[in-house]
XYZ file of N, CA and C in Angstrom:
684
model
N -21.675 -7.714 -16.507
C -20.548 -6.911 -16.955
C -19.333 -7.809 -17.178
N -18.709 -7.660 -18.327
C -17.464 -8.360 -18.613
C -16.308 -7.383 -18.459
N -15.394 -7.693 -17.568
C -14.257 -6.809 -17.317
C -13.059 -7.233 -18.155
N -12.439 -6.263 -18.780
C -11.243 -6.501 -19.578
C -9.979 -6.135 -18.824
N -10.137 -5.509 -17.647
C -8.972 -5.121 -16.853
C -9.326 -5.092 -15.374
N -8.339 -5.426 -14.543
C -8.475 -5.311 -13.091
C -7.277 -4.531 -12.565
N -7.570 -3.540 -11.735
C -6.542 -2.773 -11.038
C -6.543 -3.173 -9.573
N -5.380 -3.473 -9.041
C -5.256 -3.835 -7.634
C -4.445 -2.781 -6.888
N -4.958 -2.349 -5.757
C -4.162 -1.600 -4.801
C -3.102 -2.552 -4.242
N -2.040 -2.007 -3.664
C -0.955 -2.841 -3.129
C -1.122 -3.107 -1.630
N -0.903 -2.085 -0.813
C -0.898 -2.260 0.640
C -2.297 -2.518 1.185
N -2.432 -3.622 1.918
C -3.715 -3.976 2.513
C -4.663 -4.652 1.551
N -4.219 -4.834 0.306
C -5.063 -5.464 -0.712
C -4.445 -6.753 -1.218
N -3.261 -6.668 -1.834
C -2.614 -7.900 -2.298
C -1.350 -8.216 -1.493
N -0.802 -7.205 -0.820
C 0.314 -7.404 0.115
C -0.015 -6.652 1.398
N 0.661 -7.023 2.463
C 0.485 -6.318 3.734
C 1.811 -6.257 4.474
N 2.074 -5.125 5.113
C 3.257 -5.014 5.954
C 2.905 -5.592 7.315
N 3.332 -6.810 7.554
C 3.007 -7.499 8.799
C 3.980 -7.094 9.893
N 3.482 -7.051 11.097
C 4.341 -6.722 12.235
C 5.367 -7.823 12.436
N 6.630 -7.442 12.404
C 7.727 -8.378 12.624
C 8.379 -8.005 13.957
N 8.262 -8.876 14.919
C 8.751 -8.575 16.259
C 10.248 -8.282 16.278
N 11.003 -8.870 15.346
C 12.445 -8.640 15.341
C 12.772 -7.199 14.967
N 11.897 -6.544 14.180
C 12.135 -5.149 13.818
C 11.976 -4.232 15.011
N 11.057 -4.588 15.907
C 10.647 -3.696 16.975
C 11.279 -4.023 18.320
N 11.964 -5.148 18.395
C 12.471 -5.632 19.679
C 13.444 -4.650 20.336
N 14.232 -3.937 19.532
C 15.263 -3.065 20.088
C 14.819 -1.604 20.205
N 13.561 -1.324 19.858
C 13.082 0.052 19.943
C 12.875 0.444 21.401
N 13.291 1.659 21.743
C 13.116 2.151 23.105
C 12.497 3.544 23.082
N 11.761 3.867 24.140
C 11.103 5.169 24.227
C 12.037 6.204 24.846
N 11.475 7.350 25.233
C 12.274 8.442 25.784
C 13.016 8.034 27.051
N 12.448 7.100 27.803
C 13.075 6.651 29.056
C 13.995 5.452 28.846
N 14.130 5.013 27.603
C 14.974 3.858 27.328
C 14.275 2.531 27.528
N 12.941 2.579 27.752
C 12.174 1.361 27.954
C 11.709 0.793 26.611
N 11.611 -0.531 26.521
C 11.126 -1.174 25.299
C 9.657 -0.842 25.080
N 9.247 -0.715 23.828
C 7.847 -0.450 23.523
C 7.019 -1.690 23.817
N 5.862 -1.497 24.467
C 5.011 -2.659 24.737
C 4.267 -3.069 23.467
N 3.570 -4.198 23.538
C 2.899 -4.745 22.363
C 1.869 -3.775 21.800
N 1.128 -3.122 22.676
C 0.115 -2.166 22.233
C 0.752 -1.017 21.451
N 1.876 -0.512 21.950
C 2.571 0.582 21.276
C 3.135 0.133 19.935
N 3.636 -1.092 19.864
C 4.169 -1.630 18.616
C 3.071 -1.771 17.565
N 1.919 -2.265 17.997
C 0.799 -2.450 17.073
C 0.321 -1.105 16.524
N 0.218 -0.109 17.394
C -0.210 1.222 16.964
C 0.819 1.846 16.029
N 2.073 1.577 16.291
C 3.142 2.088 15.439
C 2.986 1.577 14.009
N 2.745 0.286 13.860
C 2.579 -0.302 12.535
C 1.314 0.215 11.860
N 0.261 0.431 12.627
C -0.971 0.969 12.044
C -0.726 2.342 11.457
N -0.015 3.170 12.190
C 0.252 4.525 11.714
C 1.124 4.530 10.466
N 2.010 3.562 10.351
C 2.918 3.532 9.206
C 2.256 2.999 7.941
N 1.106 2.368 8.076
C 0.469 1.753 6.908
C -0.942 2.255 6.641
N -1.459 3.189 7.430
C -2.815 3.695 7.231
C -2.936 4.321 5.839
N -3.925 3.888 5.026
C -4.019 4.403 3.653
C -4.487 5.843 3.562
N -5.290 6.276 4.504
C -5.790 7.656 4.490
C -5.834 8.172 5.921
N -5.943 9.489 6.052
C -6.086 10.090 7.374
C -4.742 10.437 7.992
N -4.662 11.599 8.608
C -3.456 12.036 9.293
C -3.351 11.311 10.623
N -2.178 10.723 10.922
C -2.058 9.845 12.085
C -1.436 10.512 13.306
N -0.764 11.658 13.130
C -0.223 12.418 14.263
C -0.385 13.905 13.954
N -0.259 14.741 14.991
C -0.292 16.189 14.784
C 1.033 16.640 14.174
N 0.947 17.475 13.131
C 2.152 17.892 12.415
C 2.202 19.403 12.293
N 3.419 19.959 12.325
C 3.569 21.382 12.068
C 3.409 21.625 10.569
N 3.434 22.907 10.177
C 3.148 23.258 8.786
C 4.114 22.587 7.813
N 5.390 22.550 8.182
C 6.408 21.948 7.318
C 6.143 20.467 7.098
N 5.865 19.755 8.177
C 5.636 18.313 8.057
C 4.254 18.006 7.495
N 3.313 18.928 7.690
C 1.986 18.730 7.111
C 2.053 18.769 5.584
N 2.858 19.666 5.055
C 3.079 19.710 3.596
C 3.683 18.388 3.124
N 4.651 17.901 3.871
C 5.280 16.629 3.505
C 4.275 15.486 3.571
N 3.399 15.519 4.570
C 2.390 14.466 4.708
C 1.461 14.417 3.493
N 0.979 15.579 3.089
C 0.026 15.636 1.983
C 0.666 15.261 0.650
N 1.996 15.348 0.580
C 2.690 15.055 -0.680
C 3.628 13.861 -0.570
N 3.495 13.096 0.496
C 4.443 12.020 0.777
C 4.500 10.958 -0.308
N 3.377 10.665 -0.943
C 3.368 9.598 -1.945
C 3.708 10.102 -3.343
N 4.049 11.390 -3.435
C 4.530 11.940 -4.704
C 6.060 12.049 -4.731
N 6.682 12.046 -3.550
C 8.097 12.376 -3.456
C 8.763 11.536 -2.363
N 9.698 10.656 -2.717
C 10.368 9.819 -1.715
C 11.061 10.625 -0.615
N 11.572 11.810 -0.946
C 12.247 12.632 0.066
C 11.249 13.100 1.126
N 10.091 13.565 0.672
C 9.060 14.009 1.609
C 8.493 12.830 2.396
N 8.384 11.679 1.763
C 7.890 10.466 2.431
C 8.798 10.112 3.613
N 10.084 10.087 3.363
C 11.048 9.772 4.423
C 10.977 10.801 5.545
N 10.930 12.061 5.162
C 10.908 13.143 6.151
C 9.721 13.021 7.090
N 8.532 12.843 6.532
C 7.346 12.865 7.386
C 7.204 11.571 8.182
N 7.607 10.438 7.626
C 7.452 9.208 8.393
C 8.488 9.085 9.501
N 9.635 9.696 9.345
C 10.558 9.751 10.477
C 9.969 10.611 11.596
N 9.231 11.647 11.214
C 8.534 12.461 12.218
C 7.403 11.668 12.873
N 6.663 10.890 12.080
C 5.607 10.038 12.629
C 6.196 9.048 13.631
N 7.320 8.442 13.285
C 7.963 7.496 14.197
C 8.396 8.200 15.486
N 8.940 9.389 15.341
C 9.377 10.152 16.513
C 8.202 10.417 17.446
N 7.071 10.831 16.873
C 5.898 11.142 17.691
C 5.164 9.891 18.177
N 5.532 8.751 17.634
C 4.848 7.509 17.999
C 5.647 6.669 18.980
N 6.635 7.280 19.599
C 7.363 6.576 20.643
C 8.733 6.072 20.263
N 9.275 6.535 19.101
C 10.625 6.143 18.688
C 11.458 7.420 18.561
N 11.948 7.957 19.680
C 12.628 9.253 19.660
C 14.066 9.201 19.157
N 14.650 8.009 19.092
C 16.054 7.888 18.709
C 16.181 7.788 17.192
N 16.898 8.739 16.596
C 16.962 8.860 15.139
C 17.509 7.595 14.478
N 18.523 6.989 15.077
C 19.104 5.807 14.443
C 18.115 4.649 14.402
N 17.317 4.499 15.465
C 16.306 3.440 15.490
C 15.207 3.728 14.478
N 14.798 4.987 14.388
C 13.739 5.364 13.443
C 14.183 5.121 12.006
N 15.405 5.494 11.682
C 15.919 5.301 10.322
C 16.005 3.817 9.992
N 16.467 3.012 10.925
C 16.577 1.572 10.685
C 15.212 0.948 10.443
N 14.204 1.350 11.229
C 12.864 0.808 11.053
C 12.262 1.297 9.739
N 12.401 2.570 9.448
C 11.853 3.112 8.203
C 12.442 2.389 6.990
N 13.737 2.120 7.034
C 14.390 1.426 5.919
C 13.783 0.056 5.682
N 13.411 -0.621 6.738
C 12.761 -1.921 6.594
C 11.332 -1.786 6.065
N 10.640 -0.751 6.518
C 9.253 -0.565 6.109
C 9.130 -0.298 4.606
N 10.136 0.338 4.017
C 10.057 0.648 2.588
C 10.796 -0.386 1.734
N 11.176 -1.485 2.332
C 11.795 -2.583 1.584
C 10.687 -3.506 1.093
N 10.395 -3.541 -0.217
C 9.269 -4.345 -0.704
C 9.422 -5.835 -0.450
N 10.648 -6.294 -0.263
C 10.842 -7.722 -0.005
C 10.404 -8.109 1.406
N 10.138 -7.117 2.263
C 9.700 -7.397 3.630
C 8.177 -7.512 3.733
N 7.463 -7.194 2.658
C 6.003 -7.214 2.683
C 5.497 -8.628 2.404
N 4.368 -8.965 3.024
C 3.812 -10.322 2.937
C 2.604 -10.343 2.002
N 2.587 -11.255 1.011
C 1.404 -11.354 0.151
C 0.262 -12.060 0.870
N -0.959 -11.708 0.509
C -2.111 -12.435 1.033
C -2.106 -13.857 0.460
N -2.711 -14.820 1.171
C -2.647 -16.217 0.744
C -3.151 -16.474 -0.673
N -4.113 -15.662 -1.137
C -4.675 -15.905 -2.466
C -4.125 -14.969 -3.538
N -3.109 -14.174 -3.189
C -2.576 -13.222 -4.169
C -2.027 -13.918 -5.404
N -1.225 -14.945 -5.216
C -0.631 -15.630 -6.370
C -1.710 -16.219 -7.272
N -2.692 -16.886 -6.669
C -3.759 -17.500 -7.462
C -4.541 -16.457 -8.241
N -4.754 -15.305 -7.625
C -5.512 -14.235 -8.276
C -4.725 -13.643 -9.444
N -3.460 -13.347 -9.218
C -2.650 -12.781 -10.302
C -2.559 -13.748 -11.482
N -2.302 -15.004 -11.185
C -2.230 -16.017 -12.245
C -3.576 -16.174 -12.938
N -4.632 -16.186 -12.147
C -5.960 -16.405 -12.699
C -6.405 -15.287 -13.619
N -6.171 -14.042 -13.189
C -6.555 -12.897 -14.015
C -5.758 -12.887 -15.314
N -4.446 -13.057 -15.201
C -3.608 -13.066 -16.396
C -3.976 -14.229 -17.319
N -4.285 -15.368 -16.711
C -4.640 -16.543 -17.498
C -5.938 -16.393 -18.263
N -6.797 -15.505 -17.795
C -8.066 -15.235 -18.478
C -7.899 -14.231 -19.615
N -6.689 -13.712 -19.775
C -6.463 -12.708 -20.797
C -6.950 -11.330 -20.397
N -7.198 -11.131 -19.100
C -7.648 -9.843 -18.575
C -6.415 -9.010 -18.221
N -6.407 -7.747 -18.621
C -5.296 -6.865 -18.298
C -5.222 -6.662 -16.788
N -4.002 -6.550 -16.272
C -3.813 -6.459 -14.827
C -2.856 -5.322 -14.511
N -3.302 -4.419 -13.649
C -2.458 -3.330 -13.195
C -2.395 -3.269 -11.688
N -1.274 -2.812 -11.160
C -1.125 -2.556 -9.725
C -1.010 -1.053 -9.571
N -1.973 -0.461 -8.868
C -2.080 0.991 -8.742
C -1.965 1.350 -7.265
N -0.899 2.067 -6.919
C -0.626 2.284 -5.495
C -0.187 3.708 -5.195
N -0.693 4.252 -4.085
C -0.130 5.458 -3.493
C 1.094 5.022 -2.707
N 2.271 5.299 -3.230
C 3.478 4.779 -2.601
C 4.678 5.573 -3.078
N 5.725 5.621 -2.265
C 6.898 6.423 -2.594
C 8.147 5.574 -2.796
N 7.965 4.277 -2.980
C 9.106 3.416 -3.284
C 8.665 2.346 -4.271
N 9.647 1.759 -4.948
C 9.362 0.808 -6.015
C 8.978 -0.550 -5.426
N 7.760 -0.992 -5.701
C 7.280 -2.259 -5.156
C 7.494 -3.430 -6.110
N 8.057 -3.177 -7.280
C 8.227 -4.253 -8.259
C 9.028 -5.448 -7.726
N 10.077 -5.206 -6.894
C 10.823 -6.362 -6.367
C 9.977 -7.347 -5.570
N 8.893 -6.886 -4.947
C 8.017 -7.805 -4.210
C 7.400 -8.827 -5.158
N 7.221 -8.437 -6.418
C 6.645 -9.321 -7.418
C 7.730 -10.117 -8.145
N 8.788 -9.433 -8.551
C 9.804 -10.089 -9.373
C 10.532 -11.190 -8.616
N 10.717 -11.047 -7.314
C 11.422 -12.091 -6.556
C 10.612 -13.377 -6.475
N 9.303 -13.278 -6.775
C 8.432 -14.452 -6.781
C 8.036 -14.872 -8.199
N 8.507 -14.130 -9.188
C 8.144 -14.400 -10.570
C 6.754 -13.918 -10.935
N 6.160 -13.078 -10.077
C 4.781 -12.617 -10.313
C 4.719 -11.395 -11.213
N 5.844 -10.757 -11.457
C 5.832 -9.600 -12.349
C 5.383 -9.981 -13.756
N 5.508 -11.261 -14.093
C 5.081 -11.737 -15.413
C 3.576 -11.612 -15.608
N 2.835 -11.524 -14.506
C 1.369 -11.446 -14.596
C 0.855 -10.002 -14.619
N 1.739 -9.051 -14.349
C 1.323 -7.646 -14.221
C 1.660 -6.889 -15.503
N 0.647 -6.296 -16.114
C 0.867 -5.525 -17.335
C 1.429 -4.140 -17.040
N 0.957 -3.521 -15.969
C 1.405 -2.166 -15.652
C 1.471 -1.954 -14.143
N 2.525 -1.269 -13.701
C 2.605 -0.742 -12.337
C 2.390 0.764 -12.428
N 1.364 1.250 -11.751
C 1.065 2.678 -11.737
C 1.290 3.155 -10.314
N 2.455 3.759 -10.075
C 2.880 4.140 -8.731
C 2.876 5.657 -8.613
N 2.284 6.157 -7.555
C 2.042 7.596 -7.420
C 3.308 8.427 -7.563
N 4.420 7.968 -6.970
C 5.631 8.780 -7.015
C 6.231 8.830 -8.418
N 5.839 7.891 -9.262
C 6.323 7.888 -10.633
C 5.427 8.691 -11.576
N 4.138 8.720 -11.299
C 3.212 9.398 -12.219
C 2.802 10.789 -11.732
N 3.131 11.145 -10.486
C 2.844 12.482 -9.989
C 1.391 12.737 -9.637
N 0.646 11.680 -9.380
C -0.750 11.810 -8.956
C -1.027 10.742 -7.912
N -1.988 11.034 -7.026
C -2.313 10.098 -5.948
C -3.820 9.863 -5.903
N -4.186 8.677 -5.473
C -5.602 8.414 -5.186
C -6.023 9.294 -4.002
N -7.183 9.908 -4.028
C -8.327 9.674 -4.916
C -8.396 10.577 -6.143
N -7.297 11.210 -6.526
C -7.321 12.076 -7.699
C -7.643 11.262 -8.952
N -8.523 11.757 -9.809
C -8.915 10.986 -10.994
C -7.769 10.750 -11.968
N -6.748 11.637 -11.940
C -5.659 11.513 -12.909
C -4.937 10.177 -12.810
N -4.763 9.658 -11.600
C -4.008 8.418 -11.470
C -4.801 7.236 -12.034
N -6.118 7.277 -11.901
C -6.939 6.212 -12.478
C -6.968 6.319 -14.003
N -7.037 7.534 -14.492
C -7.035 7.728 -15.949
C -5.718 7.256 -16.553
N -4.620 7.538 -15.853
C -3.314 7.073 -16.325
C -3.286 5.551 -16.419
N -3.810 4.897 -15.399
C -3.836 3.429 -15.392
C -4.669 2.883 -16.548
N -5.829 3.457 -16.764
C -6.726 2.998 -17.827
C -6.092 3.195 -19.199
N -5.462 4.347 -19.383
C -4.804 4.624 -20.659
C -3.662 3.642 -20.918
N -2.876 3.360 -19.893
C -1.755 2.436 -20.063
C -2.225 1.022 -20.384
N -3.341 0.631 -19.807
C -3.873 -0.702 -20.056
C -4.644 -0.766 -21.368
N -5.017 0.382 -21.901
C -5.714 0.428 -23.177
C -7.123 -0.120 -23.117
N -7.830 0.197 -22.034
C -9.193 -0.311 -21.849
C -10.139 0.847 -21.569
N -11.417 0.550 -21.621
C -12.444 1.522 -21.279
C -12.683 1.474 -19.771
N -12.939 2.619 -19.121
C -13.213 2.601 -17.675
C -14.347 1.666 -17.293
N -15.385 1.601 -18.112
C -16.539 0.761 -17.797
C -16.193 -0.720 -17.822
N -15.056 -1.059 -18.394
C -14.610 -2.452 -18.470
C -13.520 -2.755 -17.455
N -13.367 -1.850 -16.465
C -12.264 -1.949 -15.506
C -12.796 -2.063 -14.082
N -12.237 -3.008 -13.341
C -12.583 -3.202 -11.932
C -11.394 -2.808 -11.077
N -11.632 -1.904 -10.115
C -10.610 -1.528 -9.143
C -10.861 -2.287 -7.849
N -9.834 -2.953 -7.330
C -9.941 -3.694 -6.075
C -9.007 -3.046 -5.053
N -9.556 -2.645 -3.909
C -8.725 -2.000 -2.903
C -9.330 -2.062 -1.522
N -8.568 -1.573 -0.542
C -8.992 -1.658 0.861
C -9.511 -0.341 1.407
N -9.581 0.704 0.571
C -10.024 2.011 1.034
C -11.159 2.535 0.169
N -12.319 2.727 0.798
C -13.449 3.304 0.071
C -13.101 4.712 -0.414
N -12.404 5.475 0.420
C -12.065 6.856 0.062
C -11.060 6.931 -1.076
N -9.969 6.198 -0.960
C -8.903 6.294 -1.963
C -9.200 5.442 -3.195
N -9.399 4.156 -2.999
C -9.597 3.242 -4.129
C -10.988 3.369 -4.736
N -11.970 3.629 -3.879
C -13.342 3.767 -4.360
C -13.535 4.959 -5.272
N -12.573 5.890 -5.267
C -12.652 7.050 -6.152
C -12.545 6.660 -7.622
N -12.182 5.420 -7.900
C -12.143 4.942 -9.290
C -13.518 5.039 -9.937
N -14.558 5.000 -9.119
C -15.919 5.118 -9.656
C -16.125 6.454 -10.379
N -15.427 7.486 -9.924
C -15.610 8.817 -10.501
C -15.174 8.892 -11.962
N -14.317 7.974 -12.380
C -13.896 7.968 -13.789
C -14.586 6.858 -14.569
N -15.521 6.165 -13.913
C -16.321 5.175 -14.619
C -15.986 3.721 -14.362
N -15.041 3.467 -13.457
C -14.676 2.079 -13.133
C -15.636 1.511 -12.091
N -15.679 0.193 -12.017
C -16.349 -0.484 -10.909
C -15.352 -0.616 -9.760
N -15.866 -0.847 -8.543
C -14.988 -0.940 -7.384
C -15.412 -2.077 -6.480
N -14.434 -2.816 -5.959
C -14.673 -3.885 -4.989
C -13.777 -3.663 -3.782
N -14.365 -3.718 -2.601
C -13.651 -3.454 -1.358
C -13.236 -4.756 -0.676
N -11.984 -4.794 -0.200
C -11.514 -5.867 0.677
C -11.004 -5.233 1.953
N -11.086 -5.956 3.061
C -10.634 -5.430 4.339
C -9.137 -5.678 4.507
N -8.385 -4.691 5.024
C -6.937 -4.842 5.190
C -6.569 -5.636 6.444
N -7.121 -6.825 6.566
C -6.889 -7.665 7.738
C -5.498 -8.296 7.682
N -5.018 -8.827 8.810
C -3.789 -9.618 8.767
C -3.913 -10.748 7.743
N -2.823 -11.115 7.130
C -2.873 -12.117 6.064
C -3.425 -13.457 6.545
N -3.193 -13.797 7.807
C -3.698 -15.069 8.322
C -5.207 -15.062 8.512
N -5.791 -13.855 8.584
C -7.236 -13.735 8.812
C -8.026 -13.502 7.531
N -7.339 -13.433 6.407
C -8.037 -13.147 5.149
C -7.495 -14.049 4.045
N -7.892 -15.324 4.059
C -7.296 -16.294 3.130
C -7.765 -16.200 1.686
N -9.001 -15.732 1.439
C -9.522 -15.835 0.079
C -10.440 -14.690 -0.344
N -10.287 -13.533 0.271
C -11.162 -12.396 -0.046
C -10.981 -11.921 -1.480
N -9.759 -11.947 -1.979
C -9.508 -11.518 -3.354
C -10.197 -12.446 -4.349
N -10.055 -13.726 -4.119
C -10.740 -14.695 -4.975
C -12.242 -14.470 -4.924
N -12.748 -14.179 -3.728
C -14.183 -13.977 -3.562
C -14.714 -12.813 -4.371
N -14.031 -11.652 -4.306
C -14.550 -10.488 -5.031
C -14.424 -10.668 -6.538
N -13.381 -11.341 -6.995
C -13.231 -11.546 -8.438
C -14.249 -12.553 -8.970
N -14.603 -13.523 -8.150
C -15.666 -14.451 -8.560
C -17.015 -13.765 -8.552
N -17.240 -12.910 -7.567
C -18.502 -12.156 -7.504
C -18.675 -11.275 -8.732
N -17.575 -10.744 -9.227
C -17.633 -9.842 -10.386
C -17.366 -10.600 -11.702
N -17.390 -11.921 -11.629
C -17.272 -12.762 -12.825
C -15.968 -12.589 -13.600
N -14.907 -12.230 -12.860
C -13.583 -12.156 -13.485
C -12.956 -13.541 -13.504
N -13.146 -14.297 -12.424
C -12.634 -15.665 -12.324
C -13.802 -16.656 -12.223
């Protein structure tokens, strides 16, 4: 199979929100005690999990959860509730942490992300970034000059559809001007990203490991699929 386009998921695929101890150092629980390492790690997992409900929510917040990646207002609302239920009861601390979490310049690229973006673009293959997300991730690319390699950003809050809904994949394919059978989707979620198969795309899975533990998985899957 010769692929004319590659779609990349963002979080856990080409970038990752790494735990930054300075963000969490001043967080305190209901008793005013600092969160231990285990609690901090679980907090970050809940804030970046691609699928699955991470805390129990009432009806109001459950609606926000299911629609969080379509609407920045709902995203903020439900994740402040997630932080509250995850051991950050103080509103000012939760808001400060949330603001950092949605800052694309705070996200860390995987070690092979630059090589992959350059390599795909250099082959003349169309490249899209397709993400369930409620904030603009373009600055993560533009501050490094990598936006030059991306033909299209397909972001759920901008297009009004979320993975695994077929509409978001169809939108990406139409924007890139390619056939689904000539498109490879690369992502870290079988449920969300793997749904690209339903519209005729191929799919390659990478694990959302810490960036230090996954130096070349992106290069590996693209070589396996004869893109690079």
